mmCIF file of C-alpha atoms in Angstrom:
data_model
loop_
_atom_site.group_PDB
_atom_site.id
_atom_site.type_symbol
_atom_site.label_atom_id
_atom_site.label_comp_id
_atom_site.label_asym_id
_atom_site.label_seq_id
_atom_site.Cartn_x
_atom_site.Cartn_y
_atom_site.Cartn_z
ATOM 1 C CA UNK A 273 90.317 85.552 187.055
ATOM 2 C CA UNK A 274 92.914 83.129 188.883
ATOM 3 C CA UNK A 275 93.700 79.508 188.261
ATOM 4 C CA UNK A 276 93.286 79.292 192.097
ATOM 5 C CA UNK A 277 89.702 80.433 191.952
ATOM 6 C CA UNK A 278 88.831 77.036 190.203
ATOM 7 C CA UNK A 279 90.493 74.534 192.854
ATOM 8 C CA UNK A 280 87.623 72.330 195.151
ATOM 9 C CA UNK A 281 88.461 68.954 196.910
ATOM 10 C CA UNK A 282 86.421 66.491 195.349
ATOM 11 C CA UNK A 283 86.720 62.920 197.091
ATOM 12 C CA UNK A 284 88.375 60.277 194.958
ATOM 13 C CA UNK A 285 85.159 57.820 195.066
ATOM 14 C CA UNK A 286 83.059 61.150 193.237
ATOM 15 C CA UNK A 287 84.843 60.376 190.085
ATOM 16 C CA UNK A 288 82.638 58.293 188.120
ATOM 17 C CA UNK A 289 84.553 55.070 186.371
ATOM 18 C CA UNK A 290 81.835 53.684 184.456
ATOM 19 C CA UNK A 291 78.331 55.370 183.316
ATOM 20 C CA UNK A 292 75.027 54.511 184.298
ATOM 21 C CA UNK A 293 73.099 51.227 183.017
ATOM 22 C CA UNK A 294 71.082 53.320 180.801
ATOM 23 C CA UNK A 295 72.258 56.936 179.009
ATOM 24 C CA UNK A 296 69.679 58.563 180.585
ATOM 25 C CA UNK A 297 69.539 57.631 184.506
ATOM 26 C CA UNK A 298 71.844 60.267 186.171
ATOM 27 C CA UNK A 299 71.257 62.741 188.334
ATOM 28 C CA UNK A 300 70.894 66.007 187.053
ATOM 29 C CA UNK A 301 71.650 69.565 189.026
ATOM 30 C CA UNK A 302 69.565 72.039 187.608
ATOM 31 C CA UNK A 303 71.238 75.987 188.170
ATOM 32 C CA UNK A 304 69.011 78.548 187.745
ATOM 33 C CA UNK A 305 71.709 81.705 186.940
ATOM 34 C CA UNK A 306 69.957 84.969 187.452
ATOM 35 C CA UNK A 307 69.237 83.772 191.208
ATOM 36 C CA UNK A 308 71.560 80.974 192.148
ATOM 37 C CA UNK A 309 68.555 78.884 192.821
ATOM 38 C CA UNK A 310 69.854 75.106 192.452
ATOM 39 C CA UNK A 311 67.233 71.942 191.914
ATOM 40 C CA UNK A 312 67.844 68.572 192.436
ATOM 41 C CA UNK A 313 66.545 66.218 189.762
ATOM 42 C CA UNK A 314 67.077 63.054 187.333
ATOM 43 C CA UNK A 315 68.065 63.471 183.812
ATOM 44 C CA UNK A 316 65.089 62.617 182.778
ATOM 45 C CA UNK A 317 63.129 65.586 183.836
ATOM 46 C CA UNK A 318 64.986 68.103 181.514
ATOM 47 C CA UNK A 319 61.993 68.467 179.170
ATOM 48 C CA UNK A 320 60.014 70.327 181.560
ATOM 49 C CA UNK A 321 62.420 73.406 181.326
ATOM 50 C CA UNK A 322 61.931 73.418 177.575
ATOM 51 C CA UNK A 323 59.087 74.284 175.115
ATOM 52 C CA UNK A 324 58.347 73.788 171.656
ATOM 53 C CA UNK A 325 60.653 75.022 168.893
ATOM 54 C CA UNK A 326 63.382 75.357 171.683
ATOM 55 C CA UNK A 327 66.729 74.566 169.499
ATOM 56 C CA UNK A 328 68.830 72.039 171.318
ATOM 57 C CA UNK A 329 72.495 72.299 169.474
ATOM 58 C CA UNK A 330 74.788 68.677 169.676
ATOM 59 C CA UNK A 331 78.188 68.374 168.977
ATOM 60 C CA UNK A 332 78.507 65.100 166.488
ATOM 61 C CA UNK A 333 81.690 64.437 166.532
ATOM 62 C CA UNK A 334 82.706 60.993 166.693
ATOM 63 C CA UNK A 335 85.642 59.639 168.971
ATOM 64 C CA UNK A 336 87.762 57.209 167.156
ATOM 65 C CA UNK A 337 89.797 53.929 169.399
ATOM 66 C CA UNK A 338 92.912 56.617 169.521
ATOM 67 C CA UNK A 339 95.006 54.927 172.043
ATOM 68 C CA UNK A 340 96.805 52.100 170.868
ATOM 69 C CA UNK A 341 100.330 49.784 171.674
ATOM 70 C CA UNK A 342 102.903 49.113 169.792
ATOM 71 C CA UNK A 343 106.764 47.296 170.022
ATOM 72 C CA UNK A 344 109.312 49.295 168.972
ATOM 73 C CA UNK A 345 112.126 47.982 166.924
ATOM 74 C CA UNK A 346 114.904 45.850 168.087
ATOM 75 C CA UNK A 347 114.290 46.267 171.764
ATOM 76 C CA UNK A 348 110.439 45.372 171.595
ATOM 77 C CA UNK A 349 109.678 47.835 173.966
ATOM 78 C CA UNK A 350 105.729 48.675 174.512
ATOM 79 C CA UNK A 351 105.357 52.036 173.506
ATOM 80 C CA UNK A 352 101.819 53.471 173.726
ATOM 81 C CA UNK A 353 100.476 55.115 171.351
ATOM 82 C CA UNK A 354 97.975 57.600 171.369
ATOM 83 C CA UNK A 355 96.593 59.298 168.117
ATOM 84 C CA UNK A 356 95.226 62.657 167.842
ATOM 85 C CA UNK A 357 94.364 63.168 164.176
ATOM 86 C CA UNK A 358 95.077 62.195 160.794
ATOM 87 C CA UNK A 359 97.367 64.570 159.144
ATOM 88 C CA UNK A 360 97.642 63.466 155.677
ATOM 89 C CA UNK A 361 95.148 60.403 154.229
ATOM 90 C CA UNK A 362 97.316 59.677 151.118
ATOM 91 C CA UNK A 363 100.663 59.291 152.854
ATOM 92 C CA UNK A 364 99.023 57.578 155.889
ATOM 93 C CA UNK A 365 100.693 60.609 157.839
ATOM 94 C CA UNK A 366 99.384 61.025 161.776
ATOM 95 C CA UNK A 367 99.973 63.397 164.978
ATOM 96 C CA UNK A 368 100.424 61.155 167.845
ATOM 97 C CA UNK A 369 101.570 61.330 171.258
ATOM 98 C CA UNK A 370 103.726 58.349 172.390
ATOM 99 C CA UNK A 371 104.586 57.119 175.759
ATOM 100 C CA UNK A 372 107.586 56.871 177.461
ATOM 101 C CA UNK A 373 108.528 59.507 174.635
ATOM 102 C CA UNK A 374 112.620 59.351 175.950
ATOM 103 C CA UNK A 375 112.574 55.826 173.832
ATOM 104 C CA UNK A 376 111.050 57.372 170.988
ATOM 105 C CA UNK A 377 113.413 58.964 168.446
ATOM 106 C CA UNK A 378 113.036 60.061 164.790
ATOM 107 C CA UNK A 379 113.719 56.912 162.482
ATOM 108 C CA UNK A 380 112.049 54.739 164.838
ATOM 109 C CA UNK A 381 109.762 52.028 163.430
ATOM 110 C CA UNK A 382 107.049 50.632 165.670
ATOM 111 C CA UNK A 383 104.915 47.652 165.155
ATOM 112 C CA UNK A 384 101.720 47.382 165.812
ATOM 113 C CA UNK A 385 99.194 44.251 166.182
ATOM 114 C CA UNK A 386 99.896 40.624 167.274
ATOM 115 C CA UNK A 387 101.284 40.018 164.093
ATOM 116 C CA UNK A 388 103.321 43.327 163.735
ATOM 117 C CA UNK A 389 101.665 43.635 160.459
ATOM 118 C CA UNK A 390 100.931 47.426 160.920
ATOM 119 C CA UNK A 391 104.561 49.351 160.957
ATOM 120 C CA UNK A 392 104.489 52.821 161.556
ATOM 121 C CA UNK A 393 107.851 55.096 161.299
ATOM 122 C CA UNK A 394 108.911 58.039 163.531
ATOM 123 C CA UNK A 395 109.574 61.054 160.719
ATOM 124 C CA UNK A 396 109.282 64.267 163.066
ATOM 125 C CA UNK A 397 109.241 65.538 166.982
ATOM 126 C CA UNK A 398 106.721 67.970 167.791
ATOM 127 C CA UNK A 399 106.195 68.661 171.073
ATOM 128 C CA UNK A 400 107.861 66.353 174.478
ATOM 129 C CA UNK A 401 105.753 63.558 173.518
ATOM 130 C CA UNK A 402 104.397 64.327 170.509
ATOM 131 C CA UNK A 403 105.972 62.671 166.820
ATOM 132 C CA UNK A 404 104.751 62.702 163.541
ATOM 133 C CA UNK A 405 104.225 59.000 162.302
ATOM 134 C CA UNK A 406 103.976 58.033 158.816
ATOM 135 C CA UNK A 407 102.552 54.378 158.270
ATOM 136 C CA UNK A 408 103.962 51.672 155.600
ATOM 137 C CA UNK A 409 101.102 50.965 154.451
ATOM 138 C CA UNK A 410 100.474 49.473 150.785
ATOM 139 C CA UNK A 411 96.936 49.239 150.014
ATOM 140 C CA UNK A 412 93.559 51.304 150.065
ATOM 141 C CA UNK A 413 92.718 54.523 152.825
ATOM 142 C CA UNK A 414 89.508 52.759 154.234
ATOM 143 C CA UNK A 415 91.220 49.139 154.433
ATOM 144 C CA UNK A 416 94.044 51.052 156.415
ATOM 145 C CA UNK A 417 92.002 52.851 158.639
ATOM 146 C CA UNK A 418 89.908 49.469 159.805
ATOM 147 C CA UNK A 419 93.109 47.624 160.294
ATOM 148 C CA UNK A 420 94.487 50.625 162.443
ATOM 149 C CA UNK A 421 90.992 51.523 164.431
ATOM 150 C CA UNK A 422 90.652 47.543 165.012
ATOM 151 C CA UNK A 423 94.131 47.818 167.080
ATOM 152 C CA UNK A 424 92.938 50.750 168.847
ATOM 153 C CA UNK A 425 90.547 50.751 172.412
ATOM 154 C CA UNK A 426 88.437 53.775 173.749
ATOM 155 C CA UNK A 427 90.513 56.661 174.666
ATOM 156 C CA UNK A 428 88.625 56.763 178.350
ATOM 157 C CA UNK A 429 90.576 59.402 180.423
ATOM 158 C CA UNK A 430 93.665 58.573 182.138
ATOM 159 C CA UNK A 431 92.108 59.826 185.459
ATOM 160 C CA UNK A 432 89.578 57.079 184.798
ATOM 161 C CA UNK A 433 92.394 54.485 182.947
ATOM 162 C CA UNK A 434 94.236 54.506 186.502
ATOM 163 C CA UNK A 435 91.583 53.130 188.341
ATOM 164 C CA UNK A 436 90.005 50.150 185.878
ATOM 165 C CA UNK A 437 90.905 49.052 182.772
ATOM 166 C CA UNK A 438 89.992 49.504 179.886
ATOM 167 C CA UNK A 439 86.866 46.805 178.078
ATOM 168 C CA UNK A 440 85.561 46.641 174.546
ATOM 169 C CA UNK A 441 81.811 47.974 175.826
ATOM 170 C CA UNK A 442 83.658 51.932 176.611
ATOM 171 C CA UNK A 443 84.119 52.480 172.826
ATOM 172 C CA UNK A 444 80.046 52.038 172.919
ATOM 173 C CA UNK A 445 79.746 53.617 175.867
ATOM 174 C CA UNK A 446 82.265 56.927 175.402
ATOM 175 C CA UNK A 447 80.257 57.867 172.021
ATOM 176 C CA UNK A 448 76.807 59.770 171.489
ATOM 177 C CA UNK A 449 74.371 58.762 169.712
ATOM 178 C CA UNK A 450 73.955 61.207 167.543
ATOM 179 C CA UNK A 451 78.082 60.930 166.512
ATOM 180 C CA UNK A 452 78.702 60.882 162.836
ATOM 181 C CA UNK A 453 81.670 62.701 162.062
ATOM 182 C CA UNK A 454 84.542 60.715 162.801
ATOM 183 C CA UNK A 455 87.888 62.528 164.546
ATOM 184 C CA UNK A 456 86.921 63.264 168.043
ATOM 185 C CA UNK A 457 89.646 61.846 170.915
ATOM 186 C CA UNK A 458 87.308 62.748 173.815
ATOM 187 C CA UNK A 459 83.283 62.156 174.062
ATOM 188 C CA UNK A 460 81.799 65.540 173.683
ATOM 189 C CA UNK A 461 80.085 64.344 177.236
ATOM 190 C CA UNK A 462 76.925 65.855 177.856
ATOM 191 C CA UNK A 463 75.929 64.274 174.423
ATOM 192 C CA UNK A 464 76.461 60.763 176.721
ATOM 193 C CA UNK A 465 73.383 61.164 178.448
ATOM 194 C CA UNK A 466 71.053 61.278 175.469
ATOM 195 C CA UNK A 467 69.628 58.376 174.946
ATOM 196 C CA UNK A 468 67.457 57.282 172.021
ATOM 197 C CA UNK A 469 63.886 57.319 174.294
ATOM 198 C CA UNK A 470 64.875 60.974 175.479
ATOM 199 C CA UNK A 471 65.693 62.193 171.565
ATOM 200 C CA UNK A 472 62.272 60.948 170.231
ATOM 201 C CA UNK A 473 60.496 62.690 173.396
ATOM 202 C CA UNK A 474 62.061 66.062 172.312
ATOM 203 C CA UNK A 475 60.795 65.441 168.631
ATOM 204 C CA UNK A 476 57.554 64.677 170.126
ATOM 205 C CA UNK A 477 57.787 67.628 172.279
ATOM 206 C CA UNK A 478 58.220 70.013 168.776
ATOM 207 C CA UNK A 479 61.959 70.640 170.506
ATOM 208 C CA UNK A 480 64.212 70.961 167.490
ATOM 209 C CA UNK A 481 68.037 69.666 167.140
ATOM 210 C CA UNK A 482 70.575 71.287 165.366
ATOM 211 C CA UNK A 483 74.560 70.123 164.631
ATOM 212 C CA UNK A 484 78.285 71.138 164.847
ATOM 213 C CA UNK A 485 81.414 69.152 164.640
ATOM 214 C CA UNK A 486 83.834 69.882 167.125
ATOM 215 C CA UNK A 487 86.632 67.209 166.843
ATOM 216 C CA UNK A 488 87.555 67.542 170.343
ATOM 217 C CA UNK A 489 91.221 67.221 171.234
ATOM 218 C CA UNK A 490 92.774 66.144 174.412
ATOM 219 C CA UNK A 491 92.978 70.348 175.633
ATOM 220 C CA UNK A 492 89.191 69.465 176.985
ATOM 221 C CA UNK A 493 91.096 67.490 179.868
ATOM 222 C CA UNK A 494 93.673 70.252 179.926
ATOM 223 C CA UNK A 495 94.335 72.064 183.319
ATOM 224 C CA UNK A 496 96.629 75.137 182.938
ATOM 225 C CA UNK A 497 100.164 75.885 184.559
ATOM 226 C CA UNK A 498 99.685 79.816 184.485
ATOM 227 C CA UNK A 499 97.755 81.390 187.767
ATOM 228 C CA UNK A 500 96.924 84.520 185.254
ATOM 229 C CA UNK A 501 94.383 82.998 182.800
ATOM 230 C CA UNK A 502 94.660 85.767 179.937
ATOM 231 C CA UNK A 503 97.786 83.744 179.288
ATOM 232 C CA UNK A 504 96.344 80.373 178.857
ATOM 233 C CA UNK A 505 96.569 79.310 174.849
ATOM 234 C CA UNK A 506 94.406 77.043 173.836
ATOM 235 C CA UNK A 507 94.832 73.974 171.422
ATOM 236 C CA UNK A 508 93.186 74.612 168.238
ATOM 237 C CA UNK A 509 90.913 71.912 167.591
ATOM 238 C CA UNK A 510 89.170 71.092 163.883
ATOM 239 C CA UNK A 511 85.259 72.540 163.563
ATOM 240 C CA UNK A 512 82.783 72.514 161.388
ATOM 241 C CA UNK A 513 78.928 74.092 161.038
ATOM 242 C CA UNK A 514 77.073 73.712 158.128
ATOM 243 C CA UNK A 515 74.755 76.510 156.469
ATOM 244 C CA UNK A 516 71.294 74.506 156.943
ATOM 245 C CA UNK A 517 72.147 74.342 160.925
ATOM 246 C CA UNK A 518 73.245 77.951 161.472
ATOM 247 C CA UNK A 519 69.521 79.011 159.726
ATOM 248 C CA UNK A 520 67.876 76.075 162.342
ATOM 249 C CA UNK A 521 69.910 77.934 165.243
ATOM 250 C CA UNK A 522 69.282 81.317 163.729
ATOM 251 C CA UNK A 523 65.691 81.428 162.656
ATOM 252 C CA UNK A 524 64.877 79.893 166.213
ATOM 253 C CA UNK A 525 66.897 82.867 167.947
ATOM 254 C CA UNK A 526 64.840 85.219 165.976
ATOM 255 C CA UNK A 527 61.444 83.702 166.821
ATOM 256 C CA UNK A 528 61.796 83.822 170.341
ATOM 257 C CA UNK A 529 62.711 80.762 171.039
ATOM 258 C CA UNK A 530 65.772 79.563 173.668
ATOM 259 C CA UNK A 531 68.880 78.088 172.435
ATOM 260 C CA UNK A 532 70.311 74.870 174.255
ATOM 261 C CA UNK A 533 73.991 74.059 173.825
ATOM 262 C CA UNK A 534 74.516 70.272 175.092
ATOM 263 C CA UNK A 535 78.277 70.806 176.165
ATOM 264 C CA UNK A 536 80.912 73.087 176.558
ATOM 265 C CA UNK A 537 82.388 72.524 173.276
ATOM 266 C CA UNK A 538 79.307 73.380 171.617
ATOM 267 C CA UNK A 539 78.971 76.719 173.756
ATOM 268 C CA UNK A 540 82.606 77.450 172.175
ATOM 269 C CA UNK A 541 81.659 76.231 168.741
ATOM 270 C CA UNK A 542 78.901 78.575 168.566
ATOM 271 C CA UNK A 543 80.905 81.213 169.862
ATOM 272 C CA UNK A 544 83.561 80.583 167.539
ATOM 273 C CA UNK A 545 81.079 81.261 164.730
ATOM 274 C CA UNK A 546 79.178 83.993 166.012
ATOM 275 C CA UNK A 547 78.459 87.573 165.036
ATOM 276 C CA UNK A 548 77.696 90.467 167.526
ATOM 277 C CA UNK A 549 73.762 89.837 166.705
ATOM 278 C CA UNK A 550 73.901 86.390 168.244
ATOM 279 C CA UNK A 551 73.495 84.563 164.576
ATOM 280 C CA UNK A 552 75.923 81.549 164.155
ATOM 281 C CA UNK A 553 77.428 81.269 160.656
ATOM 282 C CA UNK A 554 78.721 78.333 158.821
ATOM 283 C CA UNK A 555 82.325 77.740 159.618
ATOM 284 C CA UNK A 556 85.119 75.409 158.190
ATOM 285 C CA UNK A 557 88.552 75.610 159.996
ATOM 286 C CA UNK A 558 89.960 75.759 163.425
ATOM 287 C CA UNK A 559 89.616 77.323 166.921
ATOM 288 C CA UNK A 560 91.456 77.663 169.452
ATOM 289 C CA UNK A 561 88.577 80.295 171.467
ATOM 290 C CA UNK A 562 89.163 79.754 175.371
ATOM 291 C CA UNK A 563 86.386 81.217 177.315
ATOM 292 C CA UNK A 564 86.656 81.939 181.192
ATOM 293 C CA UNK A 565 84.954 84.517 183.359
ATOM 294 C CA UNK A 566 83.844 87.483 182.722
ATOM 295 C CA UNK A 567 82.258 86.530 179.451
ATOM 296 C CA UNK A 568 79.075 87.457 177.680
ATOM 297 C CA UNK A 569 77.771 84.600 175.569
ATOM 298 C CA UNK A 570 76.025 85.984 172.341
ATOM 299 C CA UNK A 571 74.234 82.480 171.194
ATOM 300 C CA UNK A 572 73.105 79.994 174.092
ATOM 301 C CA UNK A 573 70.356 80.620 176.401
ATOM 302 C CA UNK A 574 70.907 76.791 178.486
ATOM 303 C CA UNK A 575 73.153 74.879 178.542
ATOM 304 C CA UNK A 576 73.822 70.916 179.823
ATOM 305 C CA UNK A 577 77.714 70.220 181.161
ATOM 306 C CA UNK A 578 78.804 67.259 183.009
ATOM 307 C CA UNK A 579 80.967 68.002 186.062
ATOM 308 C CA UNK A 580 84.258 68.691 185.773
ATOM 309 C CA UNK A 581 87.473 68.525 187.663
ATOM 310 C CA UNK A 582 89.491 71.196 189.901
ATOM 311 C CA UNK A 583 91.210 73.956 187.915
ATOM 312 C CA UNK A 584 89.424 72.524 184.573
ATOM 313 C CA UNK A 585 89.639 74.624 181.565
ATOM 314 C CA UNK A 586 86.031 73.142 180.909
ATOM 315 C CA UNK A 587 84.863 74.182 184.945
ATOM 316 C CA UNK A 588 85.940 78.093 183.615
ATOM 317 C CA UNK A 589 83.864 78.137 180.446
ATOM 318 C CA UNK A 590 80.906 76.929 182.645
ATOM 319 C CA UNK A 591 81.592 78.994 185.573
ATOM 320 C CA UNK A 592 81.690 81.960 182.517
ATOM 321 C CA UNK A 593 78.029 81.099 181.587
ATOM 322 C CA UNK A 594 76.329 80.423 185.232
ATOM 323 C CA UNK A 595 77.942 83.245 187.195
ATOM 324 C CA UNK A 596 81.135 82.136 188.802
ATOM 325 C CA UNK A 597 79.452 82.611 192.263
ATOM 326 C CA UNK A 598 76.718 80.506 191.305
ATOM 327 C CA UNK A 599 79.064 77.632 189.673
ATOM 328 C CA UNK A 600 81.323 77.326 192.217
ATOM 329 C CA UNK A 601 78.598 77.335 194.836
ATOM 330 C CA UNK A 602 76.601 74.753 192.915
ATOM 331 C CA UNK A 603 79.902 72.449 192.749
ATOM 332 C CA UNK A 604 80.408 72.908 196.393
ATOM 333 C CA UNK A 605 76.821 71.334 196.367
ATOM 334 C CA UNK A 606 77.729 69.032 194.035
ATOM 335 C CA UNK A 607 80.812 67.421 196.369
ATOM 336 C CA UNK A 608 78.497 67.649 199.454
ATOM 337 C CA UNK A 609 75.394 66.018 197.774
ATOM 338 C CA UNK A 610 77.439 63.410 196.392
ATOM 339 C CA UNK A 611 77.074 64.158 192.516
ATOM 340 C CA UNK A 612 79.683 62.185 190.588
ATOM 341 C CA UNK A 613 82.087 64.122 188.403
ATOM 342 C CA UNK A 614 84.042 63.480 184.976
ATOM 343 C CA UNK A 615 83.074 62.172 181.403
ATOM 344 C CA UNK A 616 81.148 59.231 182.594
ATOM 345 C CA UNK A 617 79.153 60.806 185.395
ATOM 346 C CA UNK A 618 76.236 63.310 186.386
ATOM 347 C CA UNK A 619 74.767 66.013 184.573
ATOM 348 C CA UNK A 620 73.999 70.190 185.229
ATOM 349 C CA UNK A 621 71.352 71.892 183.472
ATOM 350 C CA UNK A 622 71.797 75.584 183.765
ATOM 351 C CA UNK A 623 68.833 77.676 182.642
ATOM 352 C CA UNK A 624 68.031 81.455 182.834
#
């Protein structure tokens, strides 16, 4: 497959900048992939593709405020800061990326908070924009971390940053329910729609939930610059999947019963973890699994995806599970029907 086979137009006002009133009230485009057969529907209405003992799998990470500002020394230039995970807890050590990185140097001290009470200093480069900051911090790991998530706002996608700004409600708003394990920089989106009525209708509906962590990175938003895709690396991101939610995922697989990944990062989780018998197994570590067309999934028999952008790494991984045909055709749908796209907008169901 091409990069090229992934481009679409999608009109600018399709590119949803805040989510519905309520989790649970967007439209939902339901792909049926053995025929191509596309439904139009509400969110809402997912339950009536599902029976009991169905295994619905949700990614619980949980995003932290990762984009902050600081003033850098002696000039007091802003300097944005963006943080992308903790490196090392007992010498307060981060990967960041920083922005305009050409004013950013090693030895560098930035200063953080109305009060510049929070100094951070520049100790390595890694990457264009990315630096290695270690923060001066005298005093407890928790009573750091509050003072440095309380500077921070919801890291809302730049796509979606240049056309409103930022409020304190999208840190609410960009996190599932369900999230509990904190070190996510984007909302593992198809968790969004969830809302706390549609979770206890499952439970009454026998549907079971099961969990991974997938701290997902900022390679989620990631389009590629090489047209041959077997040359795309991906950005290893942190994962985790305990031992008492591979056997939920397992013994349903066994019994007969479909498995549901809410989310593309959950279809590579799984995947990640997964032996040629289709049995997840717990995991601790990193991956770094990128998943486009042709690929046979060994896990998943549904799964839920928002919709994504042109040439999206996330658009191949679903476009690997529907059929590309179908995907592409459904997203052609999608832009004529007037879905809206990105982390904050509709939904697609596809089934067998």
């Amino acid at each position: 497959m091409k990069l090229s086979q992934f481009k679409f137009k999608l009109p600018e006002d399709q590119i949803a900048l805040y989510p519905p009133k309520f989790r649970d009230e967007c439209r939902m485009m339901v792909l049926h992939r053995k025929t191509g057969k596309i439904e139009h529907k509400m969110f809402k209405e997912f339950l009536e593709y599902f029976s009991p003992f169905d295994v619905f799998v949700f990614n619980d990470t949980k995003v932290i405020p990762a984009r902050l500002y600081g003033n850098k020394e002696k000039t007091g230039a802003r300097i944005e800061v963006f943080l992308r995970r903790e490196l090392n807890p007992s010498l307060f050590l981060w990967d960041v990326l920083v922005d305009p990185a050409r004013k950013i140097r090693i030895g560098n001290k930035l200063y953080f908070g109305e009060d510049e009470s929070l100094v951070a200093e520049v100790i390595d480069n890694t990457t264009s924009r990315g630096r290695t900051l270690r923060f001066l911090y005298d005093g407890p790991h928790e009573e750091f971390k509050r003072q440095l998530y309380s500077l921070g706002e919801a890291p809302i996608p730049d796509v979606i940053r240049r056309k409103r700004p930022v409020v304190e409600e999208d840190l609410e708003r960009f996190q599932c329910l369900f999230a509990a394990n904190e070190g996510g920089v984007i909302a593992p989106a198809a968790g969004l729609h969830f809302s706390r009525e549609m979770l206890k209708r499952m439970e009454i509906n026998d549907i079971k939930s099961a969990y991974i962590t997938l701290h997902c990175g900022l390679c989620n938003l990631d389009t590629t610059d090489v047209e041959d895709l077997t040359k795309h690396k991906m950005e290893s991101e942190e994962m985790y999947i305990t031992r008492a939610n591979c056997e939920i995922v397992n013994s349903a697989r066994d019994a007969g019963h479909r498995i549901v990944a809410v989310g593309t990062t959950v279809q590579r989780a799984m995947e990640s973890a997964c032996d040629t018998l289709g049995h997840i197994n717990p995991f601790e570590g990193w991956t770094n699994k990128f998943i486009f067309p042709p690929y046979t999934f060994n896990v998943a028999h549904a799964m839920f995806s928002n919709f994504h952008f042109s040439e999206s790494i996330m658009l191949m991984l679903v476009a690997a599970f529907g059929g590309y045909e179908n995907t592409m055709e459904a997203y052609k749908t999608a832009v004529k029907e007037g879905y809206l796209f990105g982390p904050l907008g509709d939904v697609m169901l596809i089934v067998d």
